Coordinates of C-alpha atoms in Angstrom, one line a residue:
M1 CA -16.3 28.4 -16.9
T2 CA -15.5 30.1 -13.6
V3 CA -15.7 27.6 -10.6
M4 CA -17.1 29.4 -7.5
L5 CA -15.1 28.4 -4.4
D6 CA -16.8 28.2 -1.0
Q7 CA -14.1 30.1 0.8
S8 CA -15.2 28.8 4.4
R9 CA -14.7 25.1 3.2
V10 CA -11.4 26.3 1.6
E11 CA -10.1 27.9 5.0
Q12 CA -11.5 24.8 6.7
F13 CA -9.6 22.4 4.8
M14 CA -6.5 24.6 4.7
G15 CA -6.7 24.2 8.6
Q16 CA -6.9 20.4 8.1
V17 CA -3.8 20.4 6.0
I18 CA -1.7 22.6 8.5
T19 CA -2.8 20.3 11.2
D20 CA -1.6 17.3 9.2
A21 CA 1.7 18.9 8.3
A22 CA 2.3 20.0 11.9
A23 CA 1.7 16.5 12.9
A24 CA 3.8 15.0 10.4
I25 CA 6.9 17.2 11.2
S26 CA 6.2 16.9 14.8
G27 CA 6.4 13.1 14.6
L28 CA 10.3 13.3 14.1
T29 CA 10.5 15.1 17.4
V30 CA 8.6 12.2 18.9
A31 CA 10.9 9.5 17.4
L32 CA 13.7 11.7 18.7
G33 CA 12.3 12.0 22.3
D34 CA 12.0 8.0 22.1
R35 CA 15.3 7.2 20.9
L36 CA 17.2 9.8 23.0
G37 CA 15.3 8.8 26.2
L38 CA 13.5 12.0 26.9
Y39 CA 10.3 10.7 27.7
E40 CA 11.7 7.9 29.7
A41 CA 13.4 10.5 31.8
M42 CA 10.2 12.7 32.3
A43 CA 8.2 9.6 33.1
G44 CA 7.0 9.8 36.8
A45 CA 9.6 12.7 37.5
G46 CA 7.1 15.5 38.1
P47 CA 8.0 18.9 36.8
L48 CA 11.5 19.6 35.5
T49 CA 13.3 22.4 34.0
S50 CA 15.1 22.1 30.6
T51 CA 18.3 22.2 32.4
E52 CA 17.3 19.5 34.5
L53 CA 16.0 17.2 31.8
A54 CA 19.1 17.9 29.8
G55 CA 21.1 16.5 32.8
R56 CA 19.2 13.4 33.4
T57 CA 19.8 12.5 29.7
A58 CA 23.2 13.8 29.2
L59 CA 21.9 16.2 26.2
V60 CA 22.6 19.6 25.2
E61 CA 20.1 22.0 27.2
R62 CA 19.4 24.2 24.1
Y63 CA 18.2 21.3 21.9
V64 CA 16.2 19.9 25.0
R65 CA 14.4 23.3 25.6
E66 CA 13.7 23.5 21.7
W67 CA 12.3 19.9 21.7
L68 CA 10.3 20.6 24.9
A69 CA 8.7 23.7 23.1
C70 CA 7.3 21.4 20.4
Q71 CA 6.1 18.7 22.8
V72 CA 4.1 21.6 24.7
A73 CA 2.5 23.0 21.4
G74 CA 1.4 19.4 20.5
G75 CA -0.2 19.0 24.0
Y76 CA 2.2 16.0 24.9
V77 CA 3.9 17.7 27.5
E78 CA 2.8 20.4 30.2
H79 CA 4.5 23.8 30.8
D80 CA 4.2 25.8 34.0
P81 CA 5.4 29.4 33.0
A82 CA 5.6 30.5 36.6
D83 CA 9.0 28.4 37.2
Q84 CA 9.7 27.3 33.7
T85 CA 9.2 23.8 34.2
Y86 CA 7.7 20.7 32.0
T87 CA 5.8 17.6 33.2
L88 CA 4.8 14.6 31.3
P89 CA 1.5 13.4 32.7
D90 CA 1.3 9.8 33.7
E91 CA -1.1 9.1 31.3
H92 CA 0.9 10.4 28.5
A93 CA 3.8 8.6 29.9
A94 CA 1.8 5.1 29.5
V95 CA 1.9 5.9 25.7
L96 CA 5.3 7.2 25.2
A97 CA 7.5 6.1 27.6
D98 CA 7.3 2.4 28.4
P99 CA 7.9 0.1 25.5
L100 CA 6.4 -2.9 27.1
A101 CA 3.1 -1.0 28.1
P102 CA 0.3 -2.4 26.1
T103 CA -0.6 1.4 25.5
Y104 CA 2.7 2.4 24.0
L105 CA 2.7 4.1 20.5
A106 CA 6.0 5.9 20.4
G107 CA 7.5 3.2 18.2
A108 CA 5.1 4.0 15.6
F109 CA 7.2 7.2 14.8
L110 CA 10.5 5.3 14.3
L111 CA 8.8 4.0 11.1
L112 CA 8.8 7.8 9.6
H113 CA 12.6 7.7 8.8
A114 CA 12.1 4.5 6.8
A115 CA 9.1 5.5 4.9
Y116 CA 10.5 8.9 3.9
A117 CA 13.8 7.7 3.0
T118 CA 12.5 5.6 0.4
E119 CA 10.5 8.4 -1.3
E120 CA 12.6 8.4 -4.4
A121 CA 12.1 4.5 -4.9
L122 CA 8.4 5.1 -4.4
L123 CA 8.4 7.7 -7.1
E124 CA 9.9 5.1 -9.6
A125 CA 7.6 2.4 -8.1
F126 CA 4.5 4.5 -9.1
R127 CA 5.9 5.1 -12.4
T128 CA 6.8 1.7 -13.5
G129 CA 4.9 -0.8 -11.3
A130 CA 8.1 -2.0 -9.6
G131 CA 8.3 -2.8 -5.9
V132 CA 10.4 -1.5 -2.8
G133 CA 11.4 -4.6 -1.1
W134 CA 11.3 -5.0 2.7
D135 CA 15.1 -5.4 2.7
A136 CA 15.6 -2.3 0.5
H137 CA 14.6 -0.1 3.3
P138 CA 16.8 1.5 6.1
E139 CA 17.3 -0.6 9.6
S140 CA 14.7 1.9 11.1
L141 CA 11.8 0.0 9.4
F142 CA 12.7 -3.1 11.1
T143 CA 13.2 -1.8 14.4
G144 CA 10.2 0.5 14.2
T145 CA 8.0 -2.4 13.2
A146 CA 8.9 -4.5 15.7
K147 CA 8.7 -1.7 18.3
F148 CA 5.2 -0.5 17.1
F149 CA 3.5 -4.0 17.1
R150 CA 5.1 -5.4 20.1
P151 CA 2.8 -3.9 22.8
G152 CA -0.1 -5.1 20.9
Y153 CA 1.0 -8.6 21.0
L154 CA 1.9 -8.4 24.8
A155 CA -1.6 -7.2 25.2
N156 CA -3.4 -9.6 23.2
I157 CA -1.8 -12.7 22.3
L158 CA -2.1 -14.5 25.7
G159 CA -4.9 -14.4 28.3
D160 CA -8.3 -15.6 29.0
H161 CA -9.6 -13.3 26.3
G162 CA -6.7 -13.2 24.0
W163 CA -6.2 -14.3 20.4
L164 CA -5.1 -17.7 21.1
A165 CA -7.6 -18.5 23.5
A166 CA -10.2 -17.5 20.8
L167 CA -9.2 -20.3 18.5
D168 CA -10.8 -23.7 19.0
G169 CA -9.0 -26.2 21.3
V170 CA -5.6 -24.6 20.3
E171 CA -4.6 -23.5 24.0
D172 CA -5.2 -27.0 25.2
K173 CA -2.6 -28.4 22.5
L174 CA -0.1 -25.8 23.4
I175 CA -0.2 -26.5 27.1
A176 CA 0.1 -30.4 26.3
G177 CA 2.9 -29.9 23.9
A178 CA 2.4 -28.6 20.2
S179 CA 4.6 -27.8 17.0
V180 CA 4.2 -24.3 16.1
A181 CA 5.6 -22.3 13.0
D182 CA 5.5 -18.5 13.0
L183 CA 5.5 -17.4 9.5
G184 CA 7.0 -13.9 8.8
C185 CA 8.1 -13.8 12.4
G186 CA 10.4 -10.6 11.9
F187 CA 12.2 -10.0 15.2
G188 CA 10.3 -12.9 16.9
Y189 CA 8.5 -10.9 19.6
S190 CA 5.3 -12.9 18.8
T191 CA 7.3 -16.2 18.7
L192 CA 8.9 -15.5 22.0
L193 CA 5.6 -14.5 23.8
M194 CA 4.1 -18.0 22.9
A195 CA 7.3 -20.0 23.7
E196 CA 7.7 -18.2 27.0
A197 CA 3.9 -19.1 27.7
F198 CA 3.8 -22.5 26.7
P199 CA 7.0 -24.4 27.7
A200 CA 5.9 -28.0 26.6
S201 CA 5.4 -26.8 23.1
R202 CA 8.0 -26.4 20.5
F203 CA 8.3 -23.4 18.3
V204 CA 10.2 -22.1 15.0
G205 CA 9.9 -18.7 13.5
F206 CA 10.6 -18.2 10.0
D207 CA 11.3 -14.9 7.9
Y208 CA 13.0 -14.3 4.7
H209 CA 14.9 -11.2 6.0
R210 CA 17.9 -12.6 7.6
P211 CA 18.9 -9.4 9.6
S212 CA 15.6 -9.8 11.5
I213 CA 16.3 -13.5 11.9
E214 CA 19.5 -12.6 13.6
A215 CA 17.9 -10.2 15.8
A216 CA 15.4 -12.7 16.9
R217 CA 17.9 -15.4 17.6
A218 CA 19.7 -12.9 20.0
L219 CA 16.3 -12.1 21.6
A220 CA 15.6 -15.7 22.1
T221 CA 19.0 -16.1 23.9
D222 CA 18.4 -13.2 26.2
A223 CA 15.0 -14.6 26.9
G224 CA 16.6 -17.9 27.8
V225 CA 14.1 -20.0 25.7
G226 CA 16.5 -21.5 23.3
D227 CA 15.6 -25.1 24.4
R228 CA 12.0 -24.8 22.7
V229 CA 12.4 -22.1 19.8
R230 CA 14.5 -21.7 16.9
F231 CA 14.6 -19.0 14.1
E232 CA 15.4 -19.8 10.7
V233 CA 15.8 -17.8 7.2
A234 CA 12.9 -19.1 4.9
S235 CA 9.9 -17.5 3.2
A236 CA 6.2 -18.6 3.9
H237 CA 6.3 -20.5 0.3
D238 CA 9.2 -22.6 1.3
F239 CA 9.7 -23.1 4.9
P240 CA 10.4 -26.5 5.9
G241 CA 8.4 -29.3 8.0
T242 CA 5.3 -30.8 7.9
G243 CA 2.5 -31.7 10.6
Y244 CA 2.5 -28.4 12.4
D245 CA -0.5 -28.0 14.9
L246 CA -0.6 -24.4 14.7
L247 CA 0.8 -22.0 12.0
T248 CA 0.8 -18.2 12.8
C249 CA 0.9 -15.3 10.4
Y250 CA 1.1 -11.8 12.5
D251 CA 0.3 -8.9 10.4
C252 CA 2.4 -10.2 7.4
L253 CA 0.4 -12.0 4.9
H254 CA -0.8 -8.9 2.8
D255 CA 2.9 -8.2 2.7
M256 CA 3.5 -11.2 0.5
G257 CA 3.7 -11.0 -3.2
D258 CA 1.9 -14.4 -3.5
P259 CA -0.2 -14.8 -0.3
G260 CA -2.4 -17.7 -2.2
G261 CA 0.8 -19.5 -2.8
A262 CA 2.0 -19.1 0.9
A263 CA -1.7 -20.3 2.0
A264 CA -1.2 -23.4 -0.2
H265 CA 2.2 -24.2 1.4
A266 CA 0.8 -23.6 4.5
R267 CA -2.1 -26.1 3.9
A268 CA 0.7 -28.7 2.9
A269 CA 2.6 -28.0 6.2
V270 CA -0.1 -28.2 8.7
A271 CA -1.5 -31.3 10.5
E272 CA -4.8 -32.5 9.5
D273 CA -6.2 -31.3 12.7
G274 CA -4.1 -28.1 12.8
T275 CA -5.0 -24.6 12.9
W276 CA -3.6 -21.5 11.1
M277 CA -4.2 -18.2 12.9
I278 CA -3.9 -15.3 10.4
V279 CA -3.7 -11.8 12.2
E280 CA -4.4 -9.0 9.7
P281 CA -5.1 -5.1 10.2
N282 CA -8.6 -4.1 11.1
A283 CA -8.9 -1.8 8.1
S284 CA -11.9 -2.0 5.8
E285 CA -11.7 -2.4 2.0
N286 CA -14.8 -0.1 1.9
L287 CA -13.2 3.5 1.6
A288 CA -16.4 4.9 3.1
D289 CA -15.5 3.4 6.3
T290 CA -12.2 4.9 6.4
V291 CA -13.1 8.5 6.4
G292 CA -12.3 10.3 9.5
N293 CA -10.8 7.2 11.1
P294 CA -7.4 7.6 12.3
I295 CA -6.5 4.0 12.6
A296 CA -7.7 3.3 8.9
R297 CA -5.7 6.4 7.8
L298 CA -2.5 4.9 9.6
F299 CA -3.0 1.7 7.9
T300 CA -3.7 2.8 4.4
A301 CA -0.8 5.4 4.7
A302 CA 1.5 2.3 5.7
S303 CA -0.1 0.4 3.0
V304 CA 1.1 3.0 0.2
A305 CA 4.6 3.5 1.8
I306 CA 5.5 0.0 2.9
C307 CA 3.1 -2.9 2.6
L308 CA 2.1 -2.8 -1.1
P309 CA 5.5 -1.8 -2.4
A310 CA 6.9 -5.0 -0.5
A311 CA 4.4 -7.2 -2.0
M312 CA 5.0 -5.8 -5.6
A313 CA 8.6 -6.3 -5.2
Q314 CA 8.1 -10.2 -4.9
G315 CA 6.5 -10.1 -8.4
G316 CA 3.7 -12.5 -7.4
P317 CA 0.4 -12.7 -8.9
V318 CA -1.5 -10.7 -6.1
A319 CA -0.5 -7.7 -3.9
L320 CA -3.3 -7.2 -1.4
G321 CA -2.4 -4.2 0.5
N322 CA -3.3 -4.1 4.3
H323 CA -6.8 -3.3 3.8
A324 CA -8.0 -5.7 1.4
G325 CA -10.7 -6.8 3.8
E326 CA -11.7 -10.3 5.2
D327 CA -13.5 -11.5 1.8
A328 CA -10.4 -11.5 -0.2
V329 CA -8.2 -13.0 2.3
R330 CA -10.9 -15.5 2.8
D331 CA -11.1 -16.3 -0.7
L332 CA -7.5 -16.8 -1.5
V333 CA -7.3 -19.2 1.8
T334 CA -10.2 -21.2 0.7
E335 CA -8.9 -21.5 -2.8
A336 CA -5.7 -22.9 -1.5
G337 CA -7.5 -25.8 0.1
W338 CA -8.5 -24.7 3.4
S339 CA -12.0 -25.8 4.2
R340 CA -13.2 -23.8 7.3
W341 CA -12.7 -20.3 8.1
R342 CA -13.9 -17.9 10.8
R343 CA -13.3 -14.4 12.1
A344 CA -12.2 -15.6 15.7
T345 CA -11.9 -12.0 17.3
E346 CA -10.9 -8.5 16.8
T347 CA -9.6 -5.7 18.4
P348 CA -9.7 -1.8 17.2
V349 CA -6.3 -2.6 15.3
N350 CA -6.4 -6.3 14.3
R351 CA -8.6 -9.0 13.1
V352 CA -7.9 -12.5 13.7
Y353 CA -9.0 -15.4 11.6
E354 CA -8.9 -19.0 12.3
A355 CA -8.5 -21.2 9.2
R356 CA -8.7 -25.1 9.2
P357 CA -7.8 -27.9 6.8

């Protein structure tokens, strides 16, 4: 049987794949621009020649000129052929040049190194059902993840319309003085933000990944909040302590091999009038909702390369992936003994759930 192809559809899809391939390899140049300080050097500087930019960054001009050509082709940088200058528009600088800006996204491209570096391990995982543990990735995964999520936390955790404010009565407890455990804290940016905002409360960040905890401890020292925050190596299934007024999980419950077990341990650790805030990606379990949605595509790709393999490596009973959806997360939380559940708020990137004993 001969299949008759619609050549216009073939050519249209070829164009889509070429666009994707161009974006994929160009992502490396974005990571380079971020790590080498090229975007930062261009921010607010106006038109620069490749020689001037190379001088500002102490880099080799020939490489800088080639990098600029790619940035121009991608529409990241503007080029004036009359005087051979290059400009990073202020609006682009807000996304590429300032790691503390809520609009900063360049950190996402640092994850590419980690994702591609584990390709061989992922091939084996697909064939055997094994996993690729968080600690099996190169260091770029940990720094890239922290750098990617930090702007969103800066923009959304605090404030009158922030995630904590969306929880029933939690901010009042934090102002008065509460006991808080941040589970799966990574580099501790979320923990430190809360500790800086609520000096009367006491915070502890837990993560099973020792290098991340060591990084968090260094950041806490730099921030000068050692009197009210500490970081300890422990998993969400065995972290110490009870009577916590607030437990938080920022973008990490789906990475656990036994999220139900973590939910049960959290239930035993929280105060009877306490709260568990669970922040998860705003990604739908309905595949029809993901078509043409770049945020959904970003999350599902990360789930294939990072989230699902991390959960599978732990050998637990459930590997959610990062787009399991609200129903799946709510079911495992309520089965673990939590009696109240609601979606407190959401952004285009995250959903925030509130669980109560």
